[in-house]
CSV table of C-alpha atoms and ligand atoms in Angstrom, one decimal:
chain,number,residue,atom,x,y,z
A,1,MET,CA,20.1,-5.7,11.5
A,2,LYS,CA,21.6,-2.3,11.0
A,3,LEU,CA,21.6,-1.1,7.4
A,4,GLU,CA,25.5,-1.1,7.3
A,5,ASP,CA,25.4,-4.7,8.5
A,6,ILE,CA,23.2,-5.6,5.6
A,7,ASP,CA,25.9,-4.3,3.2
A,8,ASN,CA,28.6,-6.2,5.1
A,9,ALA,CA,26.7,-9.5,5.0
A,10,VAL,CA,26.1,-9.2,1.2
A,11,LEU,CA,29.8,-8.2,0.7
A,12,LEU,CA,31.0,-11.1,2.7
A,13,GLN,CA,29.1,-13.6,0.5
A,14,ARG,CA,30.3,-11.9,-2.6
A,15,GLN,CA,33.9,-12.0,-1.5
A,16,LYS,CA,33.7,-15.7,-0.5
A,17,TYR,CA,32.1,-16.5,-3.8
A,18,LEU,CA,34.9,-14.7,-5.7
A,19,GLU,CA,37.6,-16.5,-3.6
A,20,ASN,CA,36.1,-20.0,-3.7
A,21,SER,CA,33.7,-19.9,-6.6
A,22,TYR,CA,30.8,-22.3,-6.1
A,23,ILE,CA,30.2,-24.6,-3.1
A,24,GLU,CA,31.3,-28.2,-3.5
A,25,LEU,CA,28.9,-31.1,-3.4
A,26,ASP,CA,29.8,-32.2,0.1
A,27,LYS,CA,29.2,-28.8,1.6
A,28,ARG,CA,25.9,-28.5,-0.3
A,29,LEU,CA,24.7,-31.8,1.1
A,30,GLU,CA,25.9,-30.7,4.6
A,31,LEU,CA,23.9,-27.5,4.3
A,32,LEU,CA,20.8,-29.2,3.0
A,33,LYS,CA,21.0,-31.7,5.9
A,34,LYS,CA,21.4,-28.9,8.3
A,35,VAL,CA,18.3,-27.2,6.8
A,36,GLN,CA,16.4,-30.4,7.2
A,37,GLU,CA,17.5,-30.9,10.8
A,38,SER,CA,16.9,-27.3,11.8
A,39,ILE,CA,13.3,-27.5,10.5
A,40,GLU,CA,12.8,-30.7,12.5
A,41,ASP,CA,14.2,-29.1,15.7
A,42,ASN,CA,12.1,-26.0,15.3
A,43,GLU,CA,8.9,-27.5,14.0
A,44,LYS,CA,6.8,-26.6,17.0
A,45,GLU,CA,7.9,-23.0,16.9
A,46,ILE,CA,7.3,-22.7,13.2
A,47,LEU,CA,3.8,-24.1,13.6
A,48,GLU,CA,3.0,-21.7,16.4
A,49,ALA,CA,4.3,-18.7,14.4
A,50,LEU,CA,2.1,-19.7,11.5
A,51,LYS,CA,-0.8,-20.0,13.8
A,52,LEU,CA,-0.1,-16.5,15.2
A,53,ASP,CA,0.4,-14.9,11.8
A,54,LEU,CA,-2.4,-16.5,9.8
A,55,GLY,CA,-4.4,-18.7,12.2
A,56,LYS,CA,-3.2,-21.5,10.0
A,57,PRO,CA,-4.6,-24.9,11.0
A,58,THR,CA,-1.7,-27.1,12.1
A,59,TYR,CA,-2.6,-29.7,9.4
A,60,GLU,CA,-2.4,-27.1,6.6
A,61,SER,CA,0.9,-25.8,7.9
A,62,GLN,CA,2.4,-29.3,8.2
A,63,LEU,CA,1.3,-30.1,4.7
A,64,SER,CA,1.9,-27.0,2.8
A,65,GLU,CA,4.8,-25.4,4.6
A,66,ILE,CA,6.9,-28.1,6.4
A,67,LEU,CA,6.3,-31.4,4.6
A,68,PHE,CA,6.4,-29.6,1.3
A,69,VAL,CA,9.9,-28.4,2.0
A,70,GLN,CA,11.2,-31.5,3.7
A,71,ASN,CA,10.1,-33.7,0.7
A,72,GLU,CA,11.8,-31.4,-1.7
A,73,ILE,CA,15.0,-31.5,0.3
A,74,ARG,CA,14.9,-35.4,0.4
A,75,SER,CA,14.5,-35.5,-3.4
A,76,ILE,CA,17.2,-32.9,-4.1
A,77,LYS,CA,19.7,-34.7,-1.8
A,78,LYS,CA,19.0,-38.0,-3.6
A,79,ASN,CA,19.6,-36.6,-7.1
A,80,LEU,CA,22.0,-33.8,-6.6
A,81,LYS,CA,25.2,-35.6,-7.6
A,82,LYS,CA,23.6,-36.7,-10.8
A,83,TRP,CA,22.2,-33.2,-11.6
A,84,MET,CA,25.6,-31.6,-11.0
A,85,ARG,CA,27.4,-33.7,-13.6
A,86,LYS,CA,28.4,-32.0,-16.8
A,87,LYS,CA,26.2,-33.2,-19.6
A,88,LYS,CA,27.8,-34.3,-22.9
A,89,VAL,CA,26.0,-33.0,-26.0
A,90,LYS,CA,26.5,-33.7,-29.7
A,91,THR,CA,29.3,-32.0,-31.6
A,92,PRO,CA,29.0,-31.6,-35.4
A,93,LEU,CA,31.2,-34.0,-37.3
A,94,ILE,CA,33.1,-31.1,-38.9
A,95,HIS,CA,34.8,-30.5,-35.5
A,96,PHE,CA,35.8,-34.1,-35.0
A,97,PRO,CA,37.2,-35.2,-32.5
A,98,ALA,CA,36.2,-32.2,-30.4
A,99,LYS,CA,33.7,-32.7,-27.5
A,100,SER,CA,31.0,-30.5,-26.1
A,101,TYR,CA,29.4,-30.3,-22.6
A,102,ILE,CA,27.0,-28.3,-20.5
A,103,GLN,CA,28.2,-27.7,-17.0
A,104,PRO,CA,25.7,-26.3,-14.5
A,105,GLU,CA,27.4,-23.6,-12.6
A,106,ALA,CA,26.4,-21.6,-9.5
A,107,TYR,CA,25.6,-17.9,-10.0
A,108,GLY,CA,27.2,-16.8,-6.8
A,109,SER,CA,25.1,-14.9,-4.1
A,110,ILE,CA,21.4,-15.0,-4.4
A,111,LEU,CA,18.7,-12.8,-2.8
A,112,ILE,CA,15.4,-14.5,-2.0
A,113,ILE,CA,12.5,-12.2,-1.0
A,114,SER,CA,9.3,-13.8,0.1
A,115,PRO,CA,5.7,-12.8,1.0
A,116,TRP,CA,3.5,-13.5,4.0
A,117,ASN,CA,0.9,-16.1,2.8
A,118,TYR,CA,3.1,-19.2,2.9
A,119,PRO,CA,5.9,-17.4,4.8
A,120,PHE,CA,8.0,-20.5,5.5
A,121,GLN,CA,7.6,-22.6,2.3
A,122,LEU,CA,8.1,-19.6,0.0
A,123,LEU,CA,11.4,-18.8,1.5
A,124,PHE,CA,12.7,-22.3,2.2
A,125,SER,CA,11.7,-23.9,-1.1
A,126,PRO,CA,13.8,-21.5,-3.2
A,127,LEU,CA,16.5,-21.6,-0.5
A,128,ILE,CA,17.2,-25.3,-0.9
A,129,GLY,CA,17.2,-25.0,-4.7
A,130,ALA,CA,19.7,-22.2,-4.5
A,131,ILE,CA,22.0,-24.1,-2.1
A,132,ALA,CA,21.7,-27.3,-4.2
A,133,ALA,CA,23.0,-25.3,-7.2
A,134,GLY,CA,26.0,-24.2,-5.1
A,135,ASN,CA,25.0,-20.6,-4.3
A,136,ARG,CA,25.2,-18.5,-1.2
A,137,VAL,CA,21.9,-17.0,-0.1
A,138,VAL,CA,20.5,-13.9,1.6
A,139,LEU,CA,17.0,-14.5,2.8
A,140,LYS,CA,14.4,-11.7,3.2
A,141,PRO,CA,11.2,-13.0,4.8
A,142,SER,CA,8.0,-10.9,4.8
A,143,GLU,CA,7.7,-8.4,7.7
A,144,ILE,CA,3.9,-8.9,7.5
A,145,SER,CA,4.1,-12.4,8.8
A,146,SER,CA,6.3,-11.1,11.6
A,147,ASN,CA,6.2,-14.2,13.9
A,148,THR,CA,7.3,-16.6,11.2
A,149,SER,CA,10.0,-14.1,10.1
A,150,ARG,CA,11.4,-14.0,13.7
A,151,VAL,CA,11.5,-17.9,13.9
A,152,ILE,CA,13.2,-18.0,10.5
A,153,LYS,CA,15.8,-15.5,11.5
A,154,LYS,CA,16.5,-17.5,14.7
A,155,ILE,CA,16.9,-20.8,12.7
A,156,ILE,CA,19.2,-19.2,10.2
A,157,THR,CA,21.4,-17.4,12.7
A,158,GLU,CA,21.7,-20.4,15.0
A,159,ASN,CA,22.6,-22.9,12.3
A,160,PHE,CA,24.4,-21.2,9.4
A,161,GLU,CA,27.4,-19.1,8.9
A,162,THR,CA,26.7,-15.7,7.2
A,163,GLU,CA,29.0,-16.6,4.3
A,164,PHE,CA,26.6,-19.4,3.3
A,165,ILE,CA,23.1,-18.3,4.4
A,166,THR,CA,22.0,-15.2,6.1
A,167,CYS,CA,18.6,-13.7,6.9
A,168,VAL,CA,17.7,-10.0,6.9
A,169,GLU,CA,14.5,-9.1,8.6
A,170,GLY,CA,12.6,-6.0,7.8
A,171,GLY,CA,10.4,-4.1,5.4
A,172,VAL,CA,10.8,-1.7,2.5
A,173,GLU,CA,13.8,0.1,4.0
A,174,GLU,CA,15.8,-3.1,4.5
A,175,THR,CA,14.7,-4.6,1.2
A,176,THR,CA,15.7,-1.4,-0.6
A,177,ARG,CA,19.1,-1.5,1.0
A,178,LEU,CA,19.5,-5.1,-0.1
A,179,LEU,CA,18.5,-4.2,-3.6
A,180,ASN,CA,21.0,-1.4,-3.7
A,181,ASN,CA,23.7,-4.1,-3.3
A,182,ARG,CA,24.8,-6.3,-6.1
A,183,PHE,CA,23.6,-9.9,-6.3
A,184,ASP,CA,24.1,-12.6,-8.9
A,185,TYR,CA,20.4,-13.5,-9.0
A,186,ILE,CA,17.2,-12.2,-7.4
A,187,PHE,CA,14.3,-14.5,-6.7
A,188,TYR,CA,11.2,-12.6,-5.7
A,189,THR,CA,7.7,-13.8,-4.7
A,190,GLY,CA,4.9,-11.3,-4.1
A,191,ASN,CA,2.8,-8.8,-5.9
A,192,GLY,CA,3.4,-7.4,-9.4
A,193,HIS,CA,3.8,-3.8,-8.2
A,194,VAL,CA,6.9,-4.6,-6.1
A,195,GLY,CA,7.9,-7.1,-8.8
A,196,ARG,CA,8.4,-4.1,-11.1
A,197,ILE,CA,10.5,-2.3,-8.5
A,198,ILE,CA,12.7,-5.5,-8.1
A,199,MET,CA,13.2,-5.7,-11.9
A,200,GLU,CA,14.2,-2.0,-12.1
A,201,LYS,CA,16.7,-2.4,-9.3
A,202,ALA,CA,18.1,-5.6,-10.8
A,203,ALA,CA,18.5,-4.0,-14.2
A,204,LYS,CA,21.2,-1.7,-12.9
A,205,ASN,CA,23.6,-4.6,-12.5
A,206,LEU,CA,22.0,-6.8,-15.2
A,207,THR,CA,21.1,-9.2,-12.5
A,208,PRO,CA,18.8,-12.0,-13.7
A,209,VAL,CA,15.5,-12.2,-11.8
A,210,THR,CA,12.7,-14.7,-11.2
A,211,LEU,CA,9.4,-13.1,-10.3
A,212,GLU,CA,6.8,-15.4,-8.8
A,213,LEU,CA,3.7,-13.2,-8.9
A,214,GLY,CA,-0.1,-13.7,-8.7
A,215,GLY,CA,-3.2,-13.2,-10.8
A,216,LYS,CA,-6.8,-14.1,-11.2
A,217,SER,CA,-6.9,-17.8,-11.7
A,218,PRO,CA,-10.0,-18.9,-13.5
A,219,THR,CA,-11.9,-22.2,-12.9
A,220,PHE,CA,-14.1,-23.6,-15.7
A,221,VAL,CA,-16.9,-26.0,-14.8
A,222,PHE,CA,-18.7,-27.9,-17.5
A,223,GLY,CA,-21.9,-29.8,-17.0
A,224,ASP,CA,-20.4,-33.2,-18.0
A,225,SER,CA,-18.5,-33.3,-14.8
A,226,ASN,CA,-19.5,-34.9,-11.5
A,227,LEU,CA,-20.6,-31.6,-9.8
A,228,ASP,CA,-20.4,-33.1,-6.3
A,229,LEU,CA,-16.7,-33.8,-6.7
A,230,VAL,CA,-16.2,-30.5,-8.5
A,231,ALA,CA,-17.7,-28.6,-5.6
A,232,LYS,CA,-15.7,-30.5,-3.1
A,233,ARG,CA,-12.4,-29.8,-4.9
A,234,ILE,CA,-13.1,-26.1,-5.5
A,235,VAL,CA,-14.1,-25.5,-1.9
A,236,SER,CA,-10.9,-27.3,-0.6
A,237,GLY,CA,-8.7,-25.3,-3.0
A,238,LYS,CA,-10.3,-22.0,-2.5
A,239,PHE,CA,-10.6,-21.9,1.3
A,240,PHE,CA,-7.3,-23.5,2.1
A,241,ASN,CA,-5.4,-20.9,4.1
A,242,ALA,CA,-8.6,-18.8,4.0
A,243,GLY,CA,-8.2,-18.2,0.3
A,244,GLN,CA,-4.8,-16.6,0.7
A,245,THR,CA,-3.1,-18.8,-1.8
A,246,CYS,CA,-1.5,-17.5,-5.0
A,247,ILE,CA,-3.0,-20.3,-7.1
A,248,ALA,CA,-6.4,-20.5,-5.4
A,249,PRO,CA,-9.3,-20.6,-7.8
A,250,ASP,CA,-10.0,-16.8,-8.0
A,251,TYR,CA,-13.4,-17.2,-9.7
A,252,VAL,CA,-15.6,-19.8,-11.3
A,253,LEU,CA,-17.1,-19.8,-14.7
A,254,VAL,CA,-19.9,-22.5,-14.8
A,255,GLN,CA,-22.1,-23.6,-17.6
A,256,GLU,CA,-25.3,-21.6,-17.3
A,257,ASN,CA,-27.7,-24.6,-16.8
A,258,LYS,CA,-25.5,-26.0,-14.0
A,259,TYR,CA,-25.1,-22.7,-12.0
A,260,GLU,CA,-27.6,-23.4,-9.3
A,261,GLU,CA,-26.7,-27.0,-8.8
A,262,LEU,CA,-23.0,-26.1,-8.4
A,263,VAL,CA,-23.7,-23.2,-6.0
A,264,ASP,CA,-25.9,-25.6,-3.9
A,265,LYS,CA,-23.1,-28.1,-3.8
A,266,LEU,CA,-20.4,-25.5,-2.9
A,267,LYS,CA,-22.6,-24.5,0.1
A,268,ILE,CA,-22.9,-28.2,1.1
A,269,TYR,CA,-19.1,-28.6,1.1
A,270,ILE,CA,-18.4,-25.4,2.9
A,271,ASP,CA,-20.7,-26.7,5.7
A,272,LYS,CA,-19.2,-30.2,5.6
A,273,PHE,CA,-15.6,-28.9,5.8
A,274,TYR,CA,-15.9,-26.0,8.2
A,275,GLY,CA,-19.3,-26.5,10.0
A,276,LYS,CA,-22.3,-24.2,10.1
A,277,ASP,CA,-20.1,-21.6,12.0
A,278,PRO,CA,-16.6,-21.6,10.4
A,279,LEU,CA,-15.5,-19.1,13.1
A,280,LYS,CA,-15.4,-22.0,15.4
A,281,SER,CA,-13.7,-24.4,13.1
A,282,LYS,CA,-10.1,-25.5,13.9
A,283,ASP,CA,-9.6,-26.1,10.2
A,284,TYR,CA,-10.2,-22.6,8.9
A,285,GLY,CA,-7.6,-19.8,8.9
A,286,ARG,CA,-7.7,-16.0,9.4
A,287,ILE,CA,-6.8,-12.9,7.3
A,288,ILE,CA,-3.2,-11.8,7.7
A,289,ASN,CA,-3.9,-8.2,8.9
A,290,SER,CA,-6.5,-5.5,9.1
A,291,SER,CA,-5.6,-3.8,5.9
A,292,HIS,CA,-6.2,-7.0,3.9
A,293,PHE,CA,-9.3,-7.6,6.0
A,294,GLU,CA,-10.7,-4.2,5.1
A,295,ARG,CA,-9.7,-4.6,1.4
A,296,LEU,CA,-11.6,-7.9,1.3
A,297,LEU,CA,-14.7,-6.6,3.0
A,298,LYS,CA,-15.0,-4.0,0.3
A,299,LEU,CA,-15.3,-6.8,-2.2
A,300,ILE,CA,-18.4,-8.2,-0.6
A,301,SER,CA,-21.6,-6.4,-1.5
A,302,GLU,CA,-24.5,-7.9,0.5
A,303,ASP,CA,-26.9,-8.1,-2.4
A,304,LYS,CA,-24.6,-10.4,-4.3
A,305,VAL,CA,-23.8,-12.8,-1.4
A,306,LEU,CA,-25.0,-16.3,-2.2
A,307,TYR,CA,-23.5,-17.8,0.9
A,308,GLY,CA,-21.3,-16.7,3.9
A,309,GLY,CA,-20.3,-13.0,4.0
A,310,LYS,CA,-20.0,-13.2,7.8
A,311,HIS,CA,-17.0,-11.5,9.5
A,312,SER,CA,-15.4,-10.5,12.8
A,313,VAL,CA,-13.0,-7.6,13.0
A,314,GLU,CA,-11.3,-8.7,16.2
A,315,GLU,CA,-10.7,-12.2,14.8
A,316,LYS,CA,-9.7,-11.0,11.3
A,317,TYR,CA,-12.2,-13.6,10.2
A,318,ILE,CA,-14.2,-13.7,7.0
A,319,SER,CA,-16.4,-16.8,6.5
A,320,PRO,CA,-16.1,-18.8,3.2
A,321,THR,CA,-18.2,-16.6,0.9
A,322,ILE,CA,-19.8,-17.2,-2.5
A,323,VAL,CA,-20.9,-14.2,-4.5
A,324,SER,CA,-22.8,-14.0,-7.7
A,325,VAL,CA,-21.1,-11.9,-10.4
A,326,GLU,CA,-22.4,-10.9,-13.8
A,327,GLY,CA,-19.9,-9.3,-16.2
A,328,GLU,CA,-17.8,-6.6,-14.6
A,329,ASP,CA,-17.6,-6.2,-10.9
A,330,THR,CA,-15.2,-4.9,-8.2
A,331,CYS,CA,-14.4,-8.6,-7.5
A,332,MET,CA,-13.2,-9.0,-11.0
A,333,GLU,CA,-10.7,-6.1,-11.1
A,334,GLU,CA,-7.8,-7.6,-9.1
A,335,GLU,CA,-6.7,-10.8,-7.6
A,336,ILE,CA,-9.0,-11.6,-4.6
A,337,PHE,CA,-6.5,-13.3,-2.4
A,338,GLY,CA,-9.1,-14.1,0.3
A,339,PRO,CA,-12.1,-16.4,1.0
A,340,ILE,CA,-14.5,-14.8,-1.5
A,341,LEU,CA,-15.5,-16.9,-4.5
A,342,PRO,CA,-17.3,-15.2,-7.4
A,343,VAL,CA,-19.4,-17.6,-9.5
A,344,LEU,CA,-20.3,-16.5,-13.0
A,345,LYS,CA,-22.6,-18.1,-15.6
A,346,MET,CA,-21.0,-18.9,-18.9
A,347,THR,CA,-23.3,-19.0,-21.9
A,348,ASN,CA,-20.9,-20.7,-24.2
A,349,LEU,CA,-17.3,-21.8,-24.4
A,350,LYS,CA,-16.1,-19.1,-26.7
A,351,SER,CA,-17.4,-16.2,-24.6
A,352,ALA,CA,-16.0,-17.8,-21.4
A,353,ILE,CA,-12.6,-18.1,-23.0
A,354,ASP,CA,-12.8,-14.5,-24.2
A,355,TYR,CA,-13.7,-13.4,-20.7
A,356,VAL,CA,-10.5,-14.9,-19.4
A,357,THR,CA,-8.2,-13.8,-22.2
A,358,GLU,CA,-9.4,-10.2,-21.9
A,359,ARG,CA,-7.6,-10.3,-18.5
A,360,GLU,CA,-3.9,-10.7,-17.8
A,361,LYS,CA,-2.4,-14.2,-18.0
A,362,PRO,CA,-3.2,-16.0,-14.7
A,363,LEU,CA,-0.8,-18.0,-12.5
A,364,ALA,CA,-3.1,-21.0,-12.5
A,365,MET,CA,-6.1,-22.3,-14.4
A,366,TYR,CA,-8.6,-25.1,-13.5
A,367,ILE,CA,-10.7,-27.0,-16.0
A,368,PHE,CA,-13.4,-29.4,-14.8
A,369,SER,CA,-14.6,-31.3,-17.9
A,370,ASN,CA,-14.4,-34.9,-19.1
A,371,GLU,CA,-14.5,-33.8,-22.7
A,372,LYS,CA,-11.0,-33.7,-24.2
A,373,LYS,CA,-12.2,-31.4,-27.0
A,374,VAL,CA,-13.4,-28.8,-24.5
A,375,ARG,CA,-10.2,-29.0,-22.4
A,376,ASP,CA,-8.0,-28.8,-25.5
A,377,SER,CA,-9.7,-25.7,-26.8
A,378,ILE,CA,-9.2,-23.9,-23.5
A,379,LEU,CA,-5.6,-25.1,-23.2
A,380,LYS,CA,-4.9,-23.9,-26.7
A,381,ARG,CA,-6.4,-20.4,-26.2
A,382,VAL,CA,-5.6,-19.5,-22.6
A,383,SER,CA,-2.1,-19.0,-21.4
A,384,ALA,CA,-1.5,-19.7,-17.7
A,385,GLY,CA,1.5,-20.4,-15.4
A,386,GLY,CA,0.2,-23.9,-14.6
A,387,VAL,CA,-3.0,-25.9,-15.0
A,388,THR,CA,-4.8,-28.6,-13.1
A,389,ILE,CA,-7.5,-30.6,-14.9
A,390,ASN,CA,-10.4,-31.9,-12.8
A,391,ASP,CA,-9.0,-30.7,-9.5
A,392,THR,CA,-7.5,-27.5,-7.9
A,393,LEU,CA,-4.0,-26.7,-6.7
A,394,MET,CA,-2.6,-30.1,-7.5
A,395,HIS,CA,0.0,-29.1,-10.1
A,396,ILE,CA,2.0,-27.4,-7.3
A,397,THR,CA,2.3,-30.8,-5.5
A,398,ASN,CA,4.3,-32.4,-8.3
A,399,GLU,CA,7.9,-31.3,-8.1
A,400,HIS,CA,8.5,-32.6,-11.6
A,401,LEU,CA,6.3,-29.8,-12.9
A,402,PRO,CA,8.0,-26.4,-13.1
A,403,PHE,CA,6.1,-23.9,-11.0
A,404,GLY,CA,5.9,-20.3,-12.1
A,405,GLY,CA,3.9,-17.7,-13.9
A,406,VAL,CA,3.7,-16.2,-17.3
A,407,GLY,CA,3.2,-12.5,-18.4
A,408,GLU,CA,1.7,-10.6,-15.5
A,409,SER,CA,1.8,-13.7,-13.2
A,410,GLY,CA,5.6,-13.8,-13.4
A,411,MET,CA,8.7,-15.2,-15.1
A,412,GLY,CA,10.9,-18.2,-14.3
A,413,ALA,CA,9.8,-21.5,-12.6
A,414,TYR,CA,11.1,-23.7,-9.9
A,415,HIS,CA,10.6,-26.8,-7.6
A,416,GLY,CA,12.7,-30.0,-7.6
A,417,ARG,CA,15.1,-30.3,-10.6
A,418,ASN,CA,13.7,-27.1,-12.0
A,419,SER,CA,15.0,-25.2,-9.0
A,420,PHE,CA,18.4,-26.6,-9.5
A,421,ASP,CA,18.3,-25.6,-13.2
A,422,LEU,CA,16.9,-22.1,-12.4
A,423,PHE,CA,19.7,-21.3,-9.9
A,424,SER,CA,22.4,-22.7,-12.2
A,425,HIS,CA,24.0,-21.0,-15.2
A,426,GLN,CA,24.2,-23.6,-18.0
A,427,LYS,CA,27.9,-23.1,-18.9
A,428,SER,CA,28.7,-24.3,-22.5
A,429,ILE,CA,32.1,-25.9,-22.9
A,430,PHE,CA,33.6,-26.8,-26.3
A,431,ASN,CA,36.7,-28.9,-25.9
A,432,ALA,CA,38.5,-28.5,-29.3
A,433,SER,CA,40.9,-31.1,-30.7
A,434,THR,CA,44.6,-30.3,-31.1
A,435,ALA,CA,45.1,-33.3,-33.3
A,436,LEU,CA,43.3,-32.1,-36.4
A,437,ASP,CA,43.2,-28.5,-37.7
A,438,LEU,CA,41.0,-27.5,-40.5
A,439,PRO,CA,43.0,-25.0,-42.7
A,440,ALA,CA,39.8,-23.6,-44.2
A,441,LYS,CA,39.2,-21.7,-40.8
A,442,TYR,CA,42.1,-19.4,-41.3
A,443,PRO,CA,43.0,-16.4,-43.5
A,444,PRO,CA,43.8,-15.9,-46.3
A,445,TYR,CA,40.1,-16.7,-47.0
A,446,PHE,CA,40.3,-16.5,-50.8
A,447,GLY,CA,38.8,-19.6,-52.5
A,448,LYS,CA,37.8,-21.3,-49.2
A,449,PHE,CA,34.1,-20.4,-48.9
A,450,ARG,CA,32.8,-23.0,-51.3
A,451,LEU,CA,34.7,-25.7,-49.5
A,452,VAL,CA,33.4,-24.6,-46.1
A,453,LYS,CA,29.9,-24.4,-47.4
A,454,TRP,CA,30.2,-28.0,-48.7
A,455,LEU,CA,31.7,-29.3,-45.5
A,456,LEU,CA,29.1,-27.6,-43.3
A,457,ARG,CA,26.3,-29.1,-45.5
A,458,PHE,CA,27.6,-32.7,-45.0
A,459,PHE,CA,29.4,-32.6,-41.7
A,460,GLY,CA,28.0,-29.5,-40.0
B,501,NAD,P1,4.4,-8.9,0.9
B,501,NAD,O1,3.7,-7.6,1.2
B,501,NAD,O2,4.9,-9.7,2.1
B,501,NAD,O3,5.6,-8.5,0.0
B,501,NAD,C1,6.5,-9.4,-0.5
B,501,NAD,C2,7.9,-9.0,-0.2
B,501,NAD,O4,8.2,-7.8,-0.9
B,501,NAD,C3,8.2,-8.8,1.3
B,501,NAD,O5,9.4,-9.4,1.7
B,501,NAD,C4,8.3,-7.3,1.4
B,501,NAD,O6,9.2,-6.9,2.4
B,501,NAD,C5,8.8,-6.9,0.0
B,501,NAD,N1,8.5,-5.5,-0.3
B,501,NAD,C6,7.3,-4.9,-0.1
B,501,NAD,N2,7.3,-3.6,-0.6
B,501,NAD,C7,8.5,-3.5,-1.2
B,501,NAD,C8,9.2,-2.4,-1.8
B,501,NAD,N3,8.5,-1.2,-2.0
B,501,NAD,N4,10.4,-2.5,-2.3
B,501,NAD,C9,11.1,-3.7,-2.0
B,501,NAD,N5,10.5,-4.8,-1.4
B,501,NAD,C10,9.3,-4.6,-1.0
B,501,NAD,O7,3.6,-9.8,0.1
B,501,NAD,P2,2.5,-9.5,-1.1
B,501,NAD,O8,3.2,-8.8,-2.2
B,501,NAD,O9,1.3,-8.9,-0.5
B,501,NAD,O10,2.2,-11.0,-1.5
B,501,NAD,C11,1.0,-11.4,-2.1
B,501,NAD,C12,1.1,-11.5,-3.6
B,501,NAD,O11,2.1,-12.5,-3.9
B,501,NAD,C13,-0.1,-12.0,-4.2
B,501,NAD,O12,-0.3,-11.3,-5.5
B,501,NAD,C14,0.1,-13.4,-4.5
B,501,NAD,O13,-0.6,-14.0,-5.6
B,501,NAD,C15,1.6,-13.4,-4.8
B,501,NAD,N6,2.2,-14.7,-4.5
B,501,NAD,C16,2.7,-15.4,-5.5
B,501,NAD,C17,3.2,-16.7,-5.3
B,501,NAD,C18,3.8,-17.5,-6.4
B,501,NAD,O14,4.5,-18.5,-6.1
B,501,NAD,N7,3.7,-17.1,-7.6
B,501,NAD,C19,3.2,-17.2,-4.0
B,501,NAD,C20,2.6,-16.4,-3.0
B,501,NAD,C21,2.1,-15.2,-3.2
């Protein structure tokens, strides 16, 4: 798309919004149905593109990209009429018989920018929330997952009118052009560096933003757990999509006396899931591109490898790798975002919690323990976007839980009803009575304050 065409598409959506305000229920449902059908019609192409971009196993793509979105559409369609209703709230007696409501209202035109690791889901999940709330949407898929970006562009162009949903492909230049335009809301998923650029651009027009960012998600493992199950669940959460998951367990803190047993079991499950040579496994993905591949290789120092560490440049393959880490290490500086799992010994609960809180607030946290007291003390001291207890990744699968970060891992949360709320302005409506009129409201004020104070105390 030419840069001028980007401006025109954004302008068109804005004009249509100003002319017609929000999109009515019937049209929203029609758009959602169309999204649903266009995904079904193009499923094969989407799966192929994900395979080309990330070597994603079909099963992983079906679960985490396609089914994830389709389930959310089904649930939104079922509940939308109810969610759209204005909600009556209490009105203080002093205003009797006035009534008060909250009316969810579309923002207008929304820009959604997504990254490459779940390139389909991370664009379509916010899209359906934004449509459900009655907005028009401009989509900007990641240029890094170029095959998926192309399929998405095709789906959107063939099925939707620009005034409702449009897709702008491209990189920094195109995104900057988009950001120079005025939107009513910006929803960005990606790294914190670009997150800051988005916020700066949005500030010019006081455009609200949601930032879905990343972070180093810790995993606590205590000796009272069933270590076999723990290892199984850590391996599945860490190496899904070859570790390129924003909420993947970034590193493990294990009780000192259970360190060896856990590492042994992690190795067993890597073998069980991906075989002795994961390069040959159909169930193991690839690194997105050579720069991320090079970045990850630098994090593996041979003397610290406990398992794995194998790689192939041509295949952009890094085997599931476990590394031992003590204290500070290059692995512990930034989010790993790849198939490398540092395991650290924790000598006691307090120092383990301190180790985590010395770092930025993570997007996710995992606690493996059957002791409520232990779990509660971690939950109380460590702030994180979301938490799963005794498993990994699972909190993202429950659409009733808002999904998002806190602090350095982001702001704002979505999925299911939370998406509808996120993409709606909660408009307050006070419907005053014309039947009764309290004289104390009006000037001259002399002598009225005591009466108003008394009325507010008993009827306010
Ligand atoms: P990316 O490089 O694909 O960038 C994301 C988007 O930002 C792309 O659409 C890209 O075109 C745009 N972009 C890049 N540079 C820009 C610039 N200078 N100005 C304007 N736009 C620009 O993806 P990424 O950032 O490498 O994604 C990985 C990060 O995203 C990780 O930190 C990961 O944890 C995080 N992430 C978070 C979530 C979540 O839901 N919280 C999900 C997935 C990934």
